[in-house]
Short mmCIF file of C-alpha atoms in Angstrom, two decimals:
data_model
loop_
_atom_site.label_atom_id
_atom_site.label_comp_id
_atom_site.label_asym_id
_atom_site.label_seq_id
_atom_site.Cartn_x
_atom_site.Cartn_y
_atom_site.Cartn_z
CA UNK K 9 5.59 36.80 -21.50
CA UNK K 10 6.96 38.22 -18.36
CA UNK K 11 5.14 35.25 -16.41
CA UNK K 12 6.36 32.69 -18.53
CA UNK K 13 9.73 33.71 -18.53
CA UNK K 14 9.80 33.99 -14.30
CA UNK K 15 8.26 30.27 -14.44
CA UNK K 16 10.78 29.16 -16.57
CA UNK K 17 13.60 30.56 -14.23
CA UNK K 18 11.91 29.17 -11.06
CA UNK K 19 12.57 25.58 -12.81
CA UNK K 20 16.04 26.46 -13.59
CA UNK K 21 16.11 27.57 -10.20
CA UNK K 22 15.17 24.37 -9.11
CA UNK K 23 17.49 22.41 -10.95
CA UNK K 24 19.86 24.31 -9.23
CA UNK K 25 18.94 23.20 -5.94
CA UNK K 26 18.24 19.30 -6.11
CA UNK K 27 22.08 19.38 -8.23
CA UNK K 28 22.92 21.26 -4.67
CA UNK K 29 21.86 18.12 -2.78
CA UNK K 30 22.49 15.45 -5.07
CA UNK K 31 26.42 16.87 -4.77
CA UNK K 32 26.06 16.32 -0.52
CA UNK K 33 24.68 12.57 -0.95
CA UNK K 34 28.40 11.59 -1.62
CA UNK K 35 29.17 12.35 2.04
CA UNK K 36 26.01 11.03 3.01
CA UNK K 37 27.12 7.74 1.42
CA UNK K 38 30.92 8.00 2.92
CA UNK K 39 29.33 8.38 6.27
CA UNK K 40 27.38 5.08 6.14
CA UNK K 41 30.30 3.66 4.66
CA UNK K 42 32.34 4.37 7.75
CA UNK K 43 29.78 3.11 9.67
CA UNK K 44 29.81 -0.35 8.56
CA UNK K 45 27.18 -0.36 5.91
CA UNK K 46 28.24 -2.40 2.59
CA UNK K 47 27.59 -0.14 -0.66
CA UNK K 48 24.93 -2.26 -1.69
CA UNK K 49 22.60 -1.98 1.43
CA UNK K 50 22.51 1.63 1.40
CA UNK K 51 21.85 1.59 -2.06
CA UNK K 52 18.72 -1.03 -1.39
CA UNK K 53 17.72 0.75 1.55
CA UNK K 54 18.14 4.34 0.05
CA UNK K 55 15.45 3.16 -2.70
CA UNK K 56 13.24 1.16 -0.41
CA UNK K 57 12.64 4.20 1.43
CA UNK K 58 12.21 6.00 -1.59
CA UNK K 59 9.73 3.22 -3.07
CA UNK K 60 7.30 3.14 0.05
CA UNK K 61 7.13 7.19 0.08
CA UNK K 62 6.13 7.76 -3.10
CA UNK K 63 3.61 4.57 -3.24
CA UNK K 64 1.58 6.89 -1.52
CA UNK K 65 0.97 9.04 -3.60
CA UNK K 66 1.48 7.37 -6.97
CA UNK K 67 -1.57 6.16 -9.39
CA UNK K 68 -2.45 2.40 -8.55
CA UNK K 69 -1.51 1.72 -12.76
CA UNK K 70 0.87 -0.73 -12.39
CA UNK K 71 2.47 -1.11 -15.65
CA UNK K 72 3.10 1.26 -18.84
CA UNK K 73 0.65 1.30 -21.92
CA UNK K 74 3.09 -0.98 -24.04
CA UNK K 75 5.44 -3.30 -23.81
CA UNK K 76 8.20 -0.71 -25.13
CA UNK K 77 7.49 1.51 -22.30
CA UNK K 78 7.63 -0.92 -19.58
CA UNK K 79 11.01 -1.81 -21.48
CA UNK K 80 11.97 1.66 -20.83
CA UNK K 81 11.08 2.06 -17.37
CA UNK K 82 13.56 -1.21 -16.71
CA UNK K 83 16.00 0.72 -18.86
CA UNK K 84 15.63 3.60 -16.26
CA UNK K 85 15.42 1.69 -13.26
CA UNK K 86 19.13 0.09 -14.18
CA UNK K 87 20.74 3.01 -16.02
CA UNK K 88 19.08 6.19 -13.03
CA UNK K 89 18.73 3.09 -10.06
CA UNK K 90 20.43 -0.08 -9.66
CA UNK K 91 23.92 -0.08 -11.70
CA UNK K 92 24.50 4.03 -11.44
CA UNK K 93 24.14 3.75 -7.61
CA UNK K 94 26.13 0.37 -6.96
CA UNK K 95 29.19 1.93 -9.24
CA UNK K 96 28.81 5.44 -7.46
CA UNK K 97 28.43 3.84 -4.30
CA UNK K 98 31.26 1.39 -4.40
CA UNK K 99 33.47 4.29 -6.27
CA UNK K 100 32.90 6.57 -2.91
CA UNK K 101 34.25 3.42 -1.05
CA UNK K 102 37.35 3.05 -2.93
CA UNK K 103 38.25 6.85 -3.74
CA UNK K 104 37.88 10.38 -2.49
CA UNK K 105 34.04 11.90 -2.54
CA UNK K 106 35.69 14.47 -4.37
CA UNK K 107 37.09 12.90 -7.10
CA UNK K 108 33.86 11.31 -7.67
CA UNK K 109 31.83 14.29 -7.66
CA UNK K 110 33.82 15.69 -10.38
CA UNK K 111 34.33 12.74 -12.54
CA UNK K 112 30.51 12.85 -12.33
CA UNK K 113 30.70 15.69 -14.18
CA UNK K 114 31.46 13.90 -17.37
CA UNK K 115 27.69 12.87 -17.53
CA UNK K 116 26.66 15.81 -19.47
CA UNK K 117 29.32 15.40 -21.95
CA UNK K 118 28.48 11.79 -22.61
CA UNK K 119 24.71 12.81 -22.57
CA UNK K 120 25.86 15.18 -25.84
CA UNK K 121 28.34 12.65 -26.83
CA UNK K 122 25.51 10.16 -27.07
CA UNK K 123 22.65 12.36 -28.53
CA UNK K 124 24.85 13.12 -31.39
CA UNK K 125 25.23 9.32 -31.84
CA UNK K 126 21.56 7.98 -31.47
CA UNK K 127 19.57 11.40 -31.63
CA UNK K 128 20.00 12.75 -36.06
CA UNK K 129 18.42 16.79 -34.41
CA UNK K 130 22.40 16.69 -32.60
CA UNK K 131 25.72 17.56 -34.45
CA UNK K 132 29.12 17.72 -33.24
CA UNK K 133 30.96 21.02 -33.44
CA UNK K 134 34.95 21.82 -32.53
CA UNK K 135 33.96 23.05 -29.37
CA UNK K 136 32.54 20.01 -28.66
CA UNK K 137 35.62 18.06 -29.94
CA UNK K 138 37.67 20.30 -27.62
CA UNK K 139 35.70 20.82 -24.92
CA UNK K 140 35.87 16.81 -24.75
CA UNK K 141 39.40 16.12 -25.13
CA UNK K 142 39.69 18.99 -22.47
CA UNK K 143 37.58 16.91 -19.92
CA UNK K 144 38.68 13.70 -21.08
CA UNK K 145 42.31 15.01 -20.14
CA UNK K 146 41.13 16.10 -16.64
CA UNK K 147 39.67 12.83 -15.96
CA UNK K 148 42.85 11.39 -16.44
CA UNK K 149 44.58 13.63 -14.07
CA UNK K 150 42.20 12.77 -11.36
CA UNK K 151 42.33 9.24 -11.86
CA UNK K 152 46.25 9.68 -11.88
CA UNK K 153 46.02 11.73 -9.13
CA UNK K 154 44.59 9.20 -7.10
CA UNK K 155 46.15 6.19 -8.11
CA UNK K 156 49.52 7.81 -7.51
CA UNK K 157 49.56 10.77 -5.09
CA UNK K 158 46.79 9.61 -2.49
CA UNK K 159 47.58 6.39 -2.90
CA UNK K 160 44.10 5.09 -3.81
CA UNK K 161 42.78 2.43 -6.41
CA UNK K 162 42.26 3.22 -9.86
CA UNK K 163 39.01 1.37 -9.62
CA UNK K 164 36.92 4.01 -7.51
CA UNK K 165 37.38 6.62 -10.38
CA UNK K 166 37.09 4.06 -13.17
CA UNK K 167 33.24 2.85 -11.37
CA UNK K 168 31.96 6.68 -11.20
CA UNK K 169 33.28 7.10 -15.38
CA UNK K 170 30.44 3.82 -15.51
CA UNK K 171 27.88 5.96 -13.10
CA UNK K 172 28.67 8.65 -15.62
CA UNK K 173 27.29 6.42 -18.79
CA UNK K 174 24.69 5.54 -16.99
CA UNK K 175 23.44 8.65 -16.07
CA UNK K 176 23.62 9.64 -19.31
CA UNK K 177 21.81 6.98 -21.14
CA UNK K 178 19.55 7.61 -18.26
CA UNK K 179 18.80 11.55 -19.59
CA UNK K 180 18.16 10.37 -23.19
CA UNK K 181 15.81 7.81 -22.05
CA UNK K 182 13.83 10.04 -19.99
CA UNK K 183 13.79 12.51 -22.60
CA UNK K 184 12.00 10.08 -25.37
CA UNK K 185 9.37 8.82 -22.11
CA UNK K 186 9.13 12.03 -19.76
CA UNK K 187 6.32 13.64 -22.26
CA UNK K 188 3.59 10.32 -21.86
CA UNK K 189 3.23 9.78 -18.52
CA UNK K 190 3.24 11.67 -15.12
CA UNK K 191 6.85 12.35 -13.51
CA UNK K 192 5.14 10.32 -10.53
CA UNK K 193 4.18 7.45 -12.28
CA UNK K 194 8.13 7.60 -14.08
CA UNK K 195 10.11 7.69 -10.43
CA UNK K 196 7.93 5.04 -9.18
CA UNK K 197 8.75 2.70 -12.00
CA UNK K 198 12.43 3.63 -11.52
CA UNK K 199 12.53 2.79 -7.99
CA UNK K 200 10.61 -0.76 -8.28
CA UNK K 201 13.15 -1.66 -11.16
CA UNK K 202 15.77 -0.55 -9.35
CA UNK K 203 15.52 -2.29 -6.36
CA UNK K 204 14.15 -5.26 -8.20
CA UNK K 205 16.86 -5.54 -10.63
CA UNK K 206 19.61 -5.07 -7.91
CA UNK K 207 18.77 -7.69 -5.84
CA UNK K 208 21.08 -10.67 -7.34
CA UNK K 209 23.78 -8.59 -6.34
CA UNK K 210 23.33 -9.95 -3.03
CA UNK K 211 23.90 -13.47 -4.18
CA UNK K 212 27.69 -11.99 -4.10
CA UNK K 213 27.80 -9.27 -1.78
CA UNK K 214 25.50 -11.10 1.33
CA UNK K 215 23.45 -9.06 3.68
CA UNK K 216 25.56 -8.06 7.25
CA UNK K 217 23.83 -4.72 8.59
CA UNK K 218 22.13 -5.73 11.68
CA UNK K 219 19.16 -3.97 13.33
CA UNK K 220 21.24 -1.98 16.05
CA UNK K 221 23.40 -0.72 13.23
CA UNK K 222 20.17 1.08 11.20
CA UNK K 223 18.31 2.31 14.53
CA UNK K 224 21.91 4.12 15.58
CA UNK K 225 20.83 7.73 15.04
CA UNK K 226 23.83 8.44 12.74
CA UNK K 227 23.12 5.80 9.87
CA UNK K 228 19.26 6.20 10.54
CA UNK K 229 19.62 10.52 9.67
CA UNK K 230 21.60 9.73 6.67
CA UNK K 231 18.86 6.60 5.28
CA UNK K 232 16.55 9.14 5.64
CA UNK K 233 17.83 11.72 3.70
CA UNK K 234 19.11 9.61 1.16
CA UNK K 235 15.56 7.88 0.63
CA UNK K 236 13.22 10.66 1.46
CA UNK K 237 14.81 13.91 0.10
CA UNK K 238 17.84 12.94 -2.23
CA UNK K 239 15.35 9.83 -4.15
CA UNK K 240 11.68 10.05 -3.43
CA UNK K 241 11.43 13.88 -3.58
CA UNK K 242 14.73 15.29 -6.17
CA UNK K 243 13.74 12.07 -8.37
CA UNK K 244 10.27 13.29 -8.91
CA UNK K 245 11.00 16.62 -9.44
CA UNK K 246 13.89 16.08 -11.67
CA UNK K 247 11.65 14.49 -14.05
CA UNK K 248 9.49 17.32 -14.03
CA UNK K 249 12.67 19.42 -14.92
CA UNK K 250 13.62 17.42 -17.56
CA UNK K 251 10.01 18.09 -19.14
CA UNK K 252 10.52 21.90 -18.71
CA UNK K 253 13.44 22.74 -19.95
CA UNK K 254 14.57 19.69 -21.71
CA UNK K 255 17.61 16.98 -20.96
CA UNK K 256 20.17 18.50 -22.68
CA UNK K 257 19.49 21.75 -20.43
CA UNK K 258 19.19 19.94 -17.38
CA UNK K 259 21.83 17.53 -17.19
CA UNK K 260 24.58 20.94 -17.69
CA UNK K 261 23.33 21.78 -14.06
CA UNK K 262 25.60 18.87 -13.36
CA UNK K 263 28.53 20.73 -13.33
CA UNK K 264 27.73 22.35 -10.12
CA UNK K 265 28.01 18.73 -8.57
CA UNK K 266 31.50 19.40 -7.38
CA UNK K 267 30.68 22.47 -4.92
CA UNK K 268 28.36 21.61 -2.26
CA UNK K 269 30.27 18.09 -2.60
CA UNK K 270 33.74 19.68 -1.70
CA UNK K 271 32.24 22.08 1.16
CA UNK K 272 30.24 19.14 2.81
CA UNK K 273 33.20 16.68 2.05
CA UNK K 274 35.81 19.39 4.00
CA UNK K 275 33.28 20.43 6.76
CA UNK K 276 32.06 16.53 7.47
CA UNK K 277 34.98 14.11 6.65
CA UNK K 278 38.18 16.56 6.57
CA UNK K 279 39.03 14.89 3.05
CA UNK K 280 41.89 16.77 1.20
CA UNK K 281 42.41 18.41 -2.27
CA UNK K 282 45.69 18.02 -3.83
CA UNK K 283 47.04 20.56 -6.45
CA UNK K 284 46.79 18.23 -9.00
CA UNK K 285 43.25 17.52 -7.96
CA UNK K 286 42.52 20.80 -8.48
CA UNK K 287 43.71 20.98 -11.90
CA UNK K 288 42.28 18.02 -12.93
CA UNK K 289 38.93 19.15 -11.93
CA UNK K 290 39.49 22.31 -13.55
CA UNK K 291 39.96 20.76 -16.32
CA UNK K 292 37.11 18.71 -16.37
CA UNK K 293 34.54 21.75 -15.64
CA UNK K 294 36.43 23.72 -18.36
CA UNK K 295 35.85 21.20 -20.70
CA UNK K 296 32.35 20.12 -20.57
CA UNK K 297 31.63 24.14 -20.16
CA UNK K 298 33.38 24.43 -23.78
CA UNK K 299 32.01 21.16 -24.84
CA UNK K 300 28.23 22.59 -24.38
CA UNK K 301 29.06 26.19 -25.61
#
């Protein structure tokens, strides 16, 4: 008992930890941002890096054993892949990394919000009424916030509430696959669709990074720890996370998002919190803490 119980916290542990550098890949982003690259191409390249590492060590199957599951896996490629990182990315463009990071947030409070919906097992209590009105109202102070005090466009907060729906159709979808096939197998299908499914995007948003660009140290660091550590390896062992101690479980590990993302955010790009900023995101953590009681 004693065993299973320090195994159980070692995944919890672990959750922890990829949440840790999921919340730094918003500076990572802002970085090659500033340094010319459109939101698109780092998205692209962040999963092509991704895609080629874990071909390596994925099974040679190539699609899912029915036609429903290969539906799914394009489900997750677009919901975990292609439109959650093009409206995160192009929200870190247009607003503060740290209002992003903690209208992020929200995405275990739609994940709930959405199980009661589609999944009968969830009910809705008044702590999750409140809890949600209380995040809901944060939200809205951080979008306020920024359309008003910093001066910023609505639209950056407004594209991360859409990464936030994403990610969590994204958890309820790998909640009803994760149990049939290997977390491997899952992350590589996620990738493929992801990059595969983003690519008309380009019909609008045309390819300018140039070689010298991506071989500059700066932009080449940051590629590389977006595609290697924060996609090919967190990916893969989020899955297995999900599997251990379930979506609804994992996904309130979100709400540490905000921390490493304000410490990187002051150490690397000197970006500012406002009061109301702060209460807004107070608000937000309060409520989806409530929300999940």
């Amino acid at each position: 008992m004693q065993i299973t119980k320090s195994k159980n916290m070692l995944w919890h542990l672990l959750a922890i930890l990829i949440v840790a550098v999921w919340g730094t890949t918003f500076v990572n982003t802002k970085v090659l941002f500033n340094s010319g690259l459109t939101p698109l191409e780092i998205f692209f390249l962040r999963f092509a890096i991704a895609y080629v590492c874990i071909w390596f060590i994925s099974p040679r199957k190539l699609l899912a054993r029915s036609w429903r599951d290969e539906l799914i896996m394009i489900l997750l490629g677009i919901t975990g892949g292609s439109v959650f990182f093009l409206a995160e990315n192009y929200a870190v463009g247009l607003t503060y990394v740290n209002n992003v990071s903690f209208i992020v947030c929200t995405a275990p409070l739609l994940t709930v919000l959405l199980g009661i919906t589609f999944v009968k097992s969830i009910k809705a209590t008044w702590s999750l009424i409140v809890g949600s009105l209380i995040a809901l109202l944060g939200v809205a102070v951080v979008i306020f916030n920024g359309s008003f005090v910093l001066h910023l466009s609505p639209w950056g907060d407004l594209l991360t509430l859409l990464a936030s729906l994403c990610w969590a159709v994204y958890s309820l979808l790998m909640k009803k696959i994760s149990n049939s096939y290997s977390a491997i197998f899952i992350t590589r299908k996620i990738f493929f669709y992801g990059l595969v499914t983003v690519l008309p995007a380009f019909i609008f948003d045309p390819w300018t990074a140039t070689i010298s660009m991506l071989l500059t140290p700066k932009v080449m660091l940051n590629l590389l720890f977006l595609g290697v550590i924060a996609s090919f390896l967190c990916f893969v062992l989020w899955t297995l996370v999900i599997v251990k101690i379930g979506a609804m479980t994992s996904s309130n590990y979100l709400y540490l998002n905000p921390i490493s993302t304000v410490v990187t955010s002051a150490i690397f790009l000197n970006e500012p919190m406002t009061a109301i900023a702060y209460i807004g995101s107070a608000l937000i953590l309060i409520g989806v803490a409530v929300s999940n009681k």
